[in-house]
Amino acid sequence: MFKKIGHLFQAFAFLLLLGFARLLPISWSSRLGGVITRGLRYVLKERALGIDNLSLAFPDMSTETKEKISKAVWDNVGKTGIEFLAIDKIAKNFEKHVDIEGLSHLAASRETGRPILALSGHFANWNITLMTAMRELGNAIAIYRPVNNPYLDRIIRKQYQIISPRSLAKGESVSKMAQALREGATIAMLADQHMSGGIEVEFFGQKVLAPAGPAMLSLRVGADLLPFHCRRDMEADVQPHYTVSIGAPFVSHKDSKKEQIIDLTQQYYSYLEDEIRKCPESWLWLHARFSKYNPQKKELH
């Protein structure tokens, strides 16, 4: 009973926030979101986790620089959250808010006739990355992570449909995703978080567990693994503004399927690392990417 009341309260609070965000121009609400989370970072434990992650990835980075990046990361989290609440405003003026680079890579993949699996991480506003994939790839399906609150999940799912009319819940069977790819659909997913039971790869000199699903799907149906990246353009005249970059597909020449899966996954994580190094403040450092796995032991969590 108390759990249901709590879920209802969360859903009601979300609806209030949704309505408030929609009253303001998107540029104002975005900035307000950044202000709120920059303040919240001082009282939330994720701030320390983010600093610890930066210390592992950049052991020679000064404390001052890590604090500066941390502040920018929290600013981006707030902006991304508020922008999700008013995502239809960006969708209606997509060309004004989003520039796209690397469309030649997309065109080359399309010419092969192979299915496309669009991969990205939690860069800038990751919802814009998914929206771009949906627009450019047409018949596309996004992988969606449900929330535990069923009332809140219903509201978020409806909002999410503005980004992606078609979606599959994270954890759905690989066979269902494979079937969608065989039928000509594109699948877009974020694959930069810790994956229990995943495969070991190197990331910023650390051993981490990465999801093998994208590489396995790619090999199973002969799909191109195409990387997407989003950056927030703070100096643009129109705010919020983003540039979404599309990279060349990953290709493995290893002999066995197992080696190919590891190789393709490592290529993707090397791509993630390269993009993060260019602009560390654009990535979500607030998840336990390094601390959940110790290669000398079993899973810590």
PDB file of C-alpha atoms in Angstrom:
ATOM      1  CA  MET A   1       0.000   0.000   0.000  1.00  0.00           C
ATOM      2  CA  PHE A   2       2.720   2.478   1.027  1.00  0.00           C
ATOM      3  CA  LYS A   3       4.736   1.524  -2.041  1.00  0.00           C
ATOM      4  CA  LYS A   4       1.754   2.293  -4.291  1.00  0.00           C
ATOM      5  CA  ILE A   5       1.251   5.673  -2.607  1.00  0.00           C
ATOM      6  CA  GLY A   6       4.929   6.443  -3.102  1.00  0.00           C
ATOM      7  CA  HIS A   7       4.709   5.524  -6.780  1.00  0.00           C
ATOM      8  CA  LEU A   8       1.627   7.707  -7.230  1.00  0.00           C
ATOM      9  CA  PHE A   9       3.361  10.640  -5.532  1.00  0.00           C
ATOM     10  CA  GLN A  10       6.402  10.258  -7.802  1.00  0.00           C
ATOM     11  CA  ALA A  11       4.192  10.176 -10.896  1.00  0.00           C
ATOM     12  CA  PHE A  12       2.255  13.262  -9.735  1.00  0.00           C
ATOM     13  CA  ALA A  13       5.492  15.174  -9.035  1.00  0.00           C
ATOM     14  CA  PHE A  14       6.774  14.216 -12.490  1.00  0.00           C
ATOM     15  CA  LEU A  15       3.562  15.502 -14.102  1.00  0.00           C
ATOM     16  CA  LEU A  16       3.942  18.819 -12.269  1.00  0.00           C
ATOM     17  CA  LEU A  17       7.539  19.122 -13.466  1.00  0.00           C
ATOM     18  CA  LEU A  18       6.451  18.190 -16.988  1.00  0.00           C
ATOM     19  CA  GLY A  19       3.841  20.936 -17.004  1.00  0.00           C
ATOM     20  CA  PHE A  20       6.265  23.503 -15.590  1.00  0.00           C
ATOM     21  CA  ALA A  21       8.928  22.669 -18.181  1.00  0.00           C
ATOM     22  CA  ARG A  22       6.418  23.076 -20.989  1.00  0.00           C
ATOM     23  CA  LEU A  23       5.365  26.552 -19.820  1.00  0.00           C
ATOM     24  CA  LEU A  24       8.832  28.021 -20.401  1.00  0.00           C
ATOM     25  CA  PRO A  25      10.760  28.451 -23.661  1.00  0.00           C
ATOM     26  CA  ILE A  26      13.068  25.481 -24.141  1.00  0.00           C
ATOM     27  CA  SER A  27      16.196  27.652 -23.794  1.00  0.00           C
ATOM     28  CA  TRP A  28      15.030  28.958 -20.397  1.00  0.00           C
ATOM     29  CA  SER A  29      13.938  25.601 -18.997  1.00  0.00           C
ATOM     30  CA  SER A  30      17.181  23.985 -20.178  1.00  0.00           C
ATOM     31  CA  ARG A  31      19.300  26.556 -18.357  1.00  0.00           C
ATOM     32  CA  LEU A  32      17.118  26.234 -15.259  1.00  0.00           C
ATOM     33  CA  GLY A  33      17.650  22.468 -15.237  1.00  0.00           C
ATOM     34  CA  GLY A  34      21.402  23.022 -15.263  1.00  0.00           C
ATOM     35  CA  VAL A  35      21.208  25.490 -12.372  1.00  0.00           C
ATOM     36  CA  ILE A  36      19.192  23.036 -10.261  1.00  0.00           C
ATOM     37  CA  THR A  37      21.516  20.055 -10.706  1.00  0.00           C
ATOM     38  CA  ARG A  38      24.669  22.135 -10.271  1.00  0.00           C
ATOM     39  CA  GLY A  39      23.338  22.915  -6.812  1.00  0.00           C
ATOM     40  CA  LEU A  40      22.194  19.365  -6.095  1.00  0.00           C
ATOM     41  CA  ARG A  41      25.630  17.934  -6.834  1.00  0.00           C
ATOM     42  CA  TYR A  42      26.868  19.091  -3.434  1.00  0.00           C
ATOM     43  CA  VAL A  43      24.372  16.894  -1.559  1.00  0.00           C
ATOM     44  CA  LEU A  44      24.253  13.775  -3.750  1.00  0.00           C
ATOM     45  CA  LYS A  45      26.681  10.861  -3.411  1.00  0.00           C
ATOM     46  CA  GLU A  46      27.095  10.596  -7.201  1.00  0.00           C
ATOM     47  CA  ARG A  47      29.326  13.675  -7.074  1.00  0.00           C
ATOM     48  CA  ALA A  48      32.036  11.694  -5.251  1.00  0.00           C
ATOM     49  CA  LEU A  49      31.560   8.777  -7.655  1.00  0.00           C
ATOM     50  CA  GLY A  50      32.057  11.091 -10.622  1.00  0.00           C
ATOM     51  CA  ILE A  51      35.245  12.544  -9.132  1.00  0.00           C
ATOM     52  CA  ASP A  52      36.541   9.020  -8.402  1.00  0.00           C
ATOM     53  CA  ASN A  53      35.837   7.951 -11.997  1.00  0.00           C
ATOM     54  CA  LEU A  54      37.692  10.988 -13.335  1.00  0.00           C
ATOM     55  CA  SER A  55      40.643  10.180 -11.052  1.00  0.00           C
ATOM     56  CA  LEU A  56      40.825   6.627 -12.429  1.00  0.00           C
ATOM     57  CA  ALA A  57      40.523   7.731 -16.045  1.00  0.00           C
ATOM     58  CA  PHE A  58      42.835  10.739 -15.736  1.00  0.00           C
ATOM     59  CA  PRO A  59      45.274  10.031 -12.873  1.00  0.00           C
ATOM     60  CA  ASP A  60      47.334  13.157 -13.621  1.00  0.00           C
ATOM     61  CA  MET A  61      44.375  15.542 -13.788  1.00  0.00           C
ATOM     62  CA  SER A  62      44.387  18.345 -11.228  1.00  0.00           C
ATOM     63  CA  THR A  63      41.701  18.594  -8.550  1.00  0.00           C
ATOM     64  CA  GLU A  64      40.660  21.961  -9.980  1.00  0.00           C
ATOM     65  CA  THR A  65      40.109  20.490 -13.455  1.00  0.00           C
ATOM     66  CA  LYS A  66      38.138  17.539 -12.082  1.00  0.00           C
ATOM     67  CA  GLU A  67      35.863  19.915 -10.164  1.00  0.00           C
ATOM     68  CA  LYS A  68      35.361  22.018 -13.302  1.00  0.00           C
ATOM     69  CA  ILE A  69      34.423  18.933 -15.340  1.00  0.00           C
ATOM     70  CA  SER A  70      32.171  17.671 -12.541  1.00  0.00           C
ATOM     71  CA  LYS A  71      30.282  20.968 -12.505  1.00  0.00           C
ATOM     72  CA  ALA A  72      29.795  20.805 -16.294  1.00  0.00           C
ATOM     73  CA  VAL A  73      28.618  17.183 -16.093  1.00  0.00           C
ATOM     74  CA  TRP A  74      25.971  18.034 -13.506  1.00  0.00           C
ATOM     75  CA  ASP A  75      24.919  21.057 -15.552  1.00  0.00           C
ATOM     76  CA  ASN A  76      24.420  18.795 -18.561  1.00  0.00           C
ATOM     77  CA  VAL A  77      22.421  16.254 -16.528  1.00  0.00           C
ATOM     78  CA  GLY A  78      19.943  18.932 -15.476  1.00  0.00           C
ATOM     79  CA  LYS A  79      19.656  20.326 -18.981  1.00  0.00           C
ATOM     80  CA  THR A  80      19.154  16.875 -20.483  1.00  0.00           C
ATOM     81  CA  GLY A  81      16.465  16.013 -17.943  1.00  0.00           C
ATOM     82  CA  ILE A  82      14.465  19.194 -18.528  1.00  0.00           C
ATOM     83  CA  GLU A  83      14.905  18.937 -22.299  1.00  0.00           C
ATOM     84  CA  PHE A  84      13.385  15.459 -22.161  1.00  0.00           C
ATOM     85  CA  LEU A  85      10.257  16.937 -20.583  1.00  0.00           C
ATOM     86  CA  ALA A  86       9.893  19.362 -23.497  1.00  0.00           C
ATOM     87  CA  ILE A  87      11.410  17.128 -26.184  1.00  0.00           C
ATOM     88  CA  ASP A  88       8.540  17.801 -28.584  1.00  0.00           C
ATOM     89  CA  LYS A  89       9.691  21.431 -28.860  1.00  0.00           C
ATOM     90  CA  ILE A  90      13.072  20.242 -30.120  1.00  0.00           C
ATOM     91  CA  ALA A  91      11.457  17.625 -32.369  1.00  0.00           C
ATOM     92  CA  LYS A  92       9.284  20.272 -34.071  1.00  0.00           C
ATOM     93  CA  ASN A  93      12.351  22.424 -34.817  1.00  0.00           C
ATOM     94  CA  PHE A  94      14.878  19.631 -35.218  1.00  0.00           C
ATOM     95  CA  GLU A  95      16.921  21.255 -38.027  1.00  0.00           C
ATOM     96  CA  LYS A  96      17.313  24.434 -35.961  1.00  0.00           C
ATOM     97  CA  HIS A  97      18.595  22.578 -32.902  1.00  0.00           C
ATOM     98  CA  VAL A  98      20.650  19.745 -34.438  1.00  0.00           C
ATOM     99  CA  ASP A  99      23.493  19.526 -36.980  1.00  0.00           C
ATOM    100  CA  ILE A 100      24.577  16.132 -38.292  1.00  0.00           C
ATOM    101  CA  GLU A 101      28.061  15.085 -39.386  1.00  0.00           C
ATOM    102  CA  GLY A 102      29.179  11.862 -41.062  1.00  0.00           C
ATOM    103  CA  LEU A 103      26.059  11.151 -43.099  1.00  0.00           C
ATOM    104  CA  SER A 104      28.360   9.644 -45.741  1.00  0.00           C
ATOM    105  CA  HIS A 105      29.041   6.728 -43.358  1.00  0.00           C
ATOM    106  CA  LEU A 106      25.325   6.190 -42.994  1.00  0.00           C
ATOM    107  CA  ALA A 107      24.795   6.331 -46.743  1.00  0.00           C
ATOM    108  CA  ALA A 108      27.607   3.815 -47.341  1.00  0.00           C
ATOM    109  CA  SER A 109      26.049   1.362 -44.877  1.00  0.00           C
ATOM    110  CA  ARG A 110      22.649   1.771 -46.470  1.00  0.00           C
ATOM    111  CA  GLU A 111      24.070   0.986 -49.900  1.00  0.00           C
ATOM    112  CA  THR A 112      25.237  -2.420 -48.684  1.00  0.00           C
ATOM    113  CA  GLY A 113      21.664  -3.370 -47.823  1.00  0.00           C
ATOM    114  CA  ARG A 114      22.754  -4.691 -44.439  1.00  0.00           C
ATOM    115  CA  PRO A 115      20.737  -3.889 -41.295  1.00  0.00           C
ATOM    116  CA  ILE A 116      22.158  -1.128 -39.103  1.00  0.00           C
ATOM    117  CA  LEU A 117      22.717  -1.226 -35.355  1.00  0.00           C
ATOM    118  CA  ALA A 118      23.317   2.348 -34.122  1.00  0.00           C
ATOM    119  CA  LEU A 119      25.481   2.492 -30.991  1.00  0.00           C
ATOM    120  CA  SER A 120      26.090   5.436 -28.707  1.00  0.00           C
ATOM    121  CA  GLY A 121      26.788   6.372 -25.111  1.00  0.00           C
ATOM    122  CA  HIS A 122      25.590   8.896 -22.551  1.00  0.00           C
ATOM    123  CA  PHE A 123      27.062  11.925 -24.327  1.00  0.00           C
ATOM    124  CA  ALA A 124      25.570  15.428 -23.994  1.00  0.00           C
ATOM    125  CA  ASN A 125      21.823  14.882 -24.551  1.00  0.00           C
ATOM    126  CA  TRP A 126      21.707  11.187 -25.462  1.00  0.00           C
ATOM    127  CA  ASN A 127      18.002  11.490 -26.303  1.00  0.00           C
ATOM    128  CA  ILE A 128      18.997  13.712 -29.232  1.00  0.00           C
ATOM    129  CA  THR A 129      21.303  10.948 -30.474  1.00  0.00           C
ATOM    130  CA  LEU A 130      18.390   8.504 -30.473  1.00  0.00           C
ATOM    131  CA  MET A 131      16.092  11.041 -32.107  1.00  0.00           C
ATOM    132  CA  THR A 132      18.658  11.609 -34.867  1.00  0.00           C
ATOM    133  CA  ALA A 133      18.965   7.866 -35.471  1.00  0.00           C
ATOM    134  CA  MET A 134      15.183   7.591 -35.660  1.00  0.00           C
ATOM    135  CA  ARG A 135      14.933  10.422 -38.202  1.00  0.00           C
ATOM    136  CA  GLU A 136      17.824   9.404 -40.415  1.00  0.00           C
ATOM    137  CA  LEU A 137      17.199   5.661 -40.373  1.00  0.00           C
ATOM    138  CA  GLY A 138      13.432   5.672 -40.737  1.00  0.00           C
ATOM    139  CA  ASN A 139      12.226   2.256 -39.605  1.00  0.00           C
ATOM    140  CA  ALA A 140      14.132   2.304 -36.321  1.00  0.00           C
ATOM    141  CA  ILE A 141      13.623   0.864 -32.843  1.00  0.00           C
ATOM    142  CA  ALA A 142      15.210   2.281 -29.700  1.00  0.00           C
ATOM    143  CA  ILE A 143      16.129   0.153 -26.702  1.00  0.00           C
ATOM    144  CA  TYR A 144      14.297   1.615 -23.717  1.00  0.00           C
ATOM    145  CA  ARG A 145      15.077   1.094 -20.018  1.00  0.00           C
ATOM    146  CA  PRO A 146      11.824   0.769 -18.011  1.00  0.00           C
ATOM    147  CA  VAL A 147      11.584   2.316 -14.543  1.00  0.00           C
ATOM    148  CA  ASN A 148      10.307   0.409 -11.511  1.00  0.00           C
ATOM    149  CA  ASN A 149       7.364   2.737 -10.878  1.00  0.00           C
ATOM    150  CA  PRO A 150       4.605   1.508 -13.262  1.00  0.00           C
ATOM    151  CA  TYR A 151       2.688   4.828 -13.187  1.00  0.00           C
ATOM    152  CA  LEU A 152       5.811   6.851 -13.854  1.00  0.00           C
ATOM    153  CA  ASP A 153       6.936   4.376 -16.499  1.00  0.00           C
ATOM    154  CA  ARG A 154       3.651   4.884 -18.376  1.00  0.00           C
ATOM    155  CA  ILE A 155       4.152   8.666 -18.432  1.00  0.00           C
ATOM    156  CA  ILE A 156       7.830   8.438 -19.421  1.00  0.00           C
ATOM    157  CA  ARG A 157       7.047   5.872 -22.112  1.00  0.00           C
ATOM    158  CA  LYS A 158       4.480   8.236 -23.636  1.00  0.00           C
ATOM    159  CA  GLN A 159       7.013  11.087 -23.590  1.00  0.00           C
ATOM    160  CA  TYR A 160       9.632   8.748 -25.021  1.00  0.00           C
ATOM    161  CA  GLN A 161       7.409   8.007 -28.017  1.00  0.00           C
ATOM    162  CA  ILE A 162       8.164  11.518 -29.282  1.00  0.00           C
ATOM    163  CA  ILE A 163      11.773  10.403 -29.637  1.00  0.00           C
ATOM    164  CA  SER A 164      11.094   6.876 -30.779  1.00  0.00           C
ATOM    165  CA  PRO A 165       7.618   5.666 -31.813  1.00  0.00           C
ATOM    166  CA  ARG A 166       8.962   2.099 -31.725  1.00  0.00           C
ATOM    167  CA  SER A 167      10.924   0.725 -28.806  1.00  0.00           C
ATOM    168  CA  LEU A 168      11.878  -2.484 -27.043  1.00  0.00           C
ATOM    169  CA  ALA A 169      12.513  -2.718 -23.312  1.00  0.00           C
ATOM    170  CA  LYS A 170      16.097  -3.355 -22.281  1.00  0.00           C
ATOM    171  CA  GLY A 171      16.328  -7.026 -21.425  1.00  0.00           C
ATOM    172  CA  GLU A 172      14.004  -8.165 -24.191  1.00  0.00           C
ATOM    173  CA  SER A 173      15.190 -11.325 -25.892  1.00  0.00           C
ATOM    174  CA  VAL A 174      18.033 -11.097 -28.360  1.00  0.00           C
ATOM    175  CA  SER A 175      15.941 -13.153 -30.774  1.00  0.00           C
ATOM    176  CA  LYS A 176      13.266 -10.429 -30.816  1.00  0.00           C
ATOM    177  CA  MET A 177      15.884  -7.800 -31.668  1.00  0.00           C
ATOM    178  CA  ALA A 178      17.463 -10.052 -34.267  1.00  0.00           C
ATOM    179  CA  GLN A 179      14.077 -10.615 -35.895  1.00  0.00           C
ATOM    180  CA  ALA A 180      13.476  -6.866 -36.054  1.00  0.00           C
ATOM    181  CA  LEU A 181      16.841  -6.365 -37.772  1.00  0.00           C
ATOM    182  CA  ARG A 182      16.111  -9.133 -40.275  1.00  0.00           C
ATOM    183  CA  GLU A 183      12.811  -7.451 -41.100  1.00  0.00           C
ATOM    184  CA  GLY A 184      14.653  -4.280 -42.088  1.00  0.00           C
ATOM    185  CA  ALA A 185      14.411  -2.267 -38.884  1.00  0.00           C
ATOM    186  CA  THR A 186      17.349  -0.411 -37.359  1.00  0.00           C
ATOM    187  CA  ILE A 187      18.064  -0.745 -33.656  1.00  0.00           C
ATOM    188  CA  ALA A 188      19.534   2.165 -31.687  1.00  0.00           C
ATOM    189  CA  MET A 189      20.955   1.684 -28.214  1.00  0.00           C
ATOM    190  CA  LEU A 190      23.215   3.178 -25.558  1.00  0.00           C
ATOM    191  CA  ALA A 191      25.900   0.673 -24.604  1.00  0.00           C
ATOM    192  CA  ASP A 192      28.425   2.359 -22.333  1.00  0.00           C
ATOM    193  CA  GLN A 193      27.398   1.164 -18.863  1.00  0.00           C
ATOM    194  CA  HIS A 194      28.536  -1.731 -16.692  1.00  0.00           C
ATOM    195  CA  MET A 195      27.036  -5.048 -17.773  1.00  0.00           C
ATOM    196  CA  SER A 196      27.006  -7.889 -15.279  1.00  0.00           C
ATOM    197  CA  GLY A 197      27.960 -11.047 -17.117  1.00  0.00           C
ATOM    198  CA  GLY A 198      29.433  -8.992 -19.969  1.00  0.00           C
ATOM    199  CA  ILE A 199      32.846  -9.370 -21.556  1.00  0.00           C
ATOM    200  CA  GLU A 200      36.054  -7.837 -20.299  1.00  0.00           C
ATOM    201  CA  VAL A 201      37.502  -4.935 -22.290  1.00  0.00           C
ATOM    202  CA  GLU A 202      39.909  -2.084 -21.610  1.00  0.00           C
ATOM    203  CA  PHE A 203      38.554   1.390 -20.957  1.00  0.00           C
ATOM    204  CA  PHE A 204      40.852   4.213 -19.837  1.00  0.00           C
ATOM    205  CA  GLY A 205      43.443   1.650 -18.802  1.00  0.00           C
ATOM    206  CA  GLN A 206      40.921  -0.143 -16.573  1.00  0.00           C
ATOM    207  CA  LYS A 207      39.325  -3.540 -17.052  1.00  0.00           C
ATOM    208  CA  VAL A 208      35.541  -3.198 -17.301  1.00  0.00           C
ATOM    209  CA  LEU A 209      32.631  -5.434 -18.195  1.00  0.00           C
ATOM    210  CA  ALA A 210      30.901  -4.381 -21.399  1.00  0.00           C
ATOM    211  CA  PRO A 211      27.667  -5.613 -23.004  1.00  0.00           C
ATOM    212  CA  ALA A 212      28.396  -8.211 -25.684  1.00  0.00           C
ATOM    213  CA  GLY A 213      24.870  -7.944 -27.106  1.00  0.00           C
ATOM    214  CA  PRO A 214      25.566  -5.376 -29.852  1.00  0.00           C
ATOM    215  CA  ALA A 215      28.480  -7.364 -31.303  1.00  0.00           C
ATOM    216  CA  MET A 216      26.581 -10.642 -31.005  1.00  0.00           C
ATOM    217  CA  LEU A 217      23.545  -9.161 -32.767  1.00  0.00           C
ATOM    218  CA  SER A 218      25.725  -7.692 -35.483  1.00  0.00           C
ATOM    219  CA  LEU A 219      27.352 -11.043 -36.249  1.00  0.00           C
ATOM    220  CA  ARG A 220      24.097 -12.971 -35.923  1.00  0.00           C
ATOM    221  CA  VAL A 221      22.239 -11.010 -38.610  1.00  0.00           C
ATOM    222  CA  GLY A 222      25.110  -9.405 -40.542  1.00  0.00           C
ATOM    223  CA  ALA A 223      24.331  -5.873 -39.337  1.00  0.00           C
ATOM    224  CA  ASP A 224      26.675  -2.891 -39.489  1.00  0.00           C
ATOM    225  CA  LEU A 225      27.697  -1.512 -36.083  1.00  0.00           C
ATOM    226  CA  LEU A 226      27.554   2.251 -36.606  1.00  0.00           C
ATOM    227  CA  PRO A 227      28.755   4.588 -33.813  1.00  0.00           C
ATOM    228  CA  PHE A 228      26.890   7.820 -33.024  1.00  0.00           C
ATOM    229  CA  HIS A 229      28.134  10.663 -30.827  1.00  0.00           C
ATOM    230  CA  CYS A 230      26.422  13.825 -29.551  1.00  0.00           C
ATOM    231  CA  ARG A 231      28.002  17.021 -28.303  1.00  0.00           C
ATOM    232  CA  ARG A 232      26.321  20.101 -26.865  1.00  0.00           C
ATOM    233  CA  ASP A 233      27.283  23.296 -28.728  1.00  0.00           C
ATOM    234  CA  MET A 234      27.403  25.952 -26.027  1.00  0.00           C
ATOM    235  CA  GLU A 235      28.464  28.764 -28.400  1.00  0.00           C
ATOM    236  CA  ALA A 236      25.652  28.279 -30.926  1.00  0.00           C
ATOM    237  CA  ASP A 237      23.161  31.105 -31.427  1.00  0.00           C
ATOM    238  CA  VAL A 238      20.199  28.789 -30.877  1.00  0.00           C
ATOM    239  CA  GLN A 239      20.009  27.031 -27.508  1.00  0.00           C
ATOM    240  CA  PRO A 240      19.947  24.193 -26.877  1.00  0.00           C
ATOM    241  CA  HIS A 241      22.016  23.107 -29.877  1.00  0.00           C
ATOM    242  CA  TYR A 242      23.814  19.831 -30.631  1.00  0.00           C
ATOM    243  CA  THR A 243      26.026  18.222 -33.234  1.00  0.00           C
ATOM    244  CA  VAL A 244      25.503  14.509 -33.800  1.00  0.00           C
ATOM    245  CA  SER A 245      28.422  12.715 -35.490  1.00  0.00           C
ATOM    246  CA  ILE A 246      28.156   9.346 -37.223  1.00  0.00           C
ATOM    247  CA  GLY A 247      31.292   7.236 -37.542  1.00  0.00           C
ATOM    248  CA  ALA A 248      32.399   4.439 -39.854  1.00  0.00           C
ATOM    249  CA  PRO A 249      31.126   0.946 -38.975  1.00  0.00           C
ATOM    250  CA  PHE A 250      33.323  -1.332 -36.891  1.00  0.00           C
ATOM    251  CA  VAL A 251      34.789  -4.326 -38.725  1.00  0.00           C
ATOM    252  CA  SER A 252      36.571  -7.351 -37.244  1.00  0.00           C
ATOM    253  CA  HIS A 253      38.923  -9.661 -39.113  1.00  0.00           C
ATOM    254  CA  LYS A 254      39.427 -12.107 -36.255  1.00  0.00           C
ATOM    255  CA  ASP A 255      39.026 -15.812 -36.988  1.00  0.00           C
ATOM    256  CA  SER A 256      36.526 -17.106 -34.431  1.00  0.00           C
ATOM    257  CA  LYS A 257      33.132 -15.685 -33.539  1.00  0.00           C
ATOM    258  CA  LYS A 258      34.196 -15.297 -29.898  1.00  0.00           C
ATOM    259  CA  GLU A 259      37.273 -13.308 -30.921  1.00  0.00           C
ATOM    260  CA  GLN A 260      35.163 -11.142 -33.225  1.00  0.00           C
ATOM    261  CA  ILE A 261      32.702 -10.325 -30.434  1.00  0.00           C
ATOM    262  CA  ILE A 262      35.528  -9.264 -28.125  1.00  0.00           C
ATOM    263  CA  ASP A 263      37.254  -7.320 -30.915  1.00  0.00           C
ATOM    264  CA  LEU A 264      34.116  -5.429 -31.988  1.00  0.00           C
ATOM    265  CA  THR A 265      33.238  -4.586 -28.391  1.00  0.00           C
ATOM    266  CA  GLN A 266      36.771  -3.357 -27.722  1.00  0.00           C
ATOM    267  CA  GLN A 267      36.648  -1.233 -30.871  1.00  0.00           C
ATOM    268  CA  TYR A 268      33.459   0.386 -29.622  1.00  0.00           C
ATOM    269  CA  TYR A 269      34.920   1.088 -26.185  1.00  0.00           C
ATOM    270  CA  SER A 270      38.076   2.526 -27.747  1.00  0.00           C
ATOM    271  CA  TYR A 271      35.797   4.800 -29.795  1.00  0.00           C
ATOM    272  CA  LEU A 272      33.982   5.863 -26.620  1.00  0.00           C
ATOM    273  CA  GLU A 273      37.274   6.619 -24.901  1.00  0.00           C
ATOM    274  CA  ASP A 274      38.548   8.683 -27.844  1.00  0.00           C
ATOM    275  CA  GLU A 275      35.374  10.791 -27.867  1.00  0.00           C
ATOM    276  CA  ILE A 276      35.404  11.244 -24.088  1.00  0.00           C
ATOM    277  CA  ARG A 277      39.033  12.369 -24.112  1.00  0.00           C
ATOM    278  CA  LYS A 278      38.155  15.100 -26.627  1.00  0.00           C
ATOM    279  CA  CYS A 279      35.532  16.531 -24.277  1.00  0.00           C
ATOM    280  CA  PRO A 280      35.416  14.858 -20.826  1.00  0.00           C
ATOM    281  CA  GLU A 281      32.597  17.104 -19.583  1.00  0.00           C
ATOM    282  CA  SER A 282      30.234  15.758 -22.263  1.00  0.00           C
ATOM    283  CA  TRP A 283      30.063  12.205 -20.835  1.00  0.00           C
ATOM    284  CA  LEU A 284      28.014  10.948 -17.884  1.00  0.00           C
ATOM    285  CA  TRP A 285      30.684  10.131 -15.287  1.00  0.00           C
ATOM    286  CA  LEU A 286      28.073   9.487 -12.613  1.00  0.00           C
ATOM    287  CA  HIS A 287      27.488   5.761 -13.087  1.00  0.00           C
ATOM    288  CA  ALA A 288      29.704   3.140 -11.454  1.00  0.00           C
ATOM    289  CA  ARG A 289      31.581   2.309 -14.635  1.00  0.00           C
ATOM    290  CA  PHE A 290      34.866   1.232 -13.058  1.00  0.00           C
ATOM    291  CA  SER A 291      34.120   0.319  -9.444  1.00  0.00           C
ATOM    292  CA  LYS A 292      31.642  -2.497 -10.165  1.00  0.00           C
ATOM    293  CA  TYR A 293      34.257  -4.804 -11.571  1.00  0.00           C
ATOM    294  CA  ASN A 294      37.641  -5.931 -10.331  1.00  0.00           C
ATOM    295  CA  PRO A 295      39.481  -8.190 -12.813  1.00  0.00           C
ATOM    296  CA  GLN A 296      41.337  -9.860  -9.949  1.00  0.00           C
ATOM    297  CA  LYS A 297      38.079 -10.948  -8.319  1.00  0.00           C
ATOM    298  CA  LYS A 298      34.512 -11.851  -9.144  1.00  0.00           C
ATOM    299  CA  GLU A 299      31.837  -9.209  -9.546  1.00  0.00           C
ATOM    300  CA  LEU A 300      31.812  -6.781  -6.650  1.00  0.00           C
ATOM    301  CA  HIS A 301      28.076  -6.082  -7.021  1.00  0.00           C
TER     302      HIS A 301
END
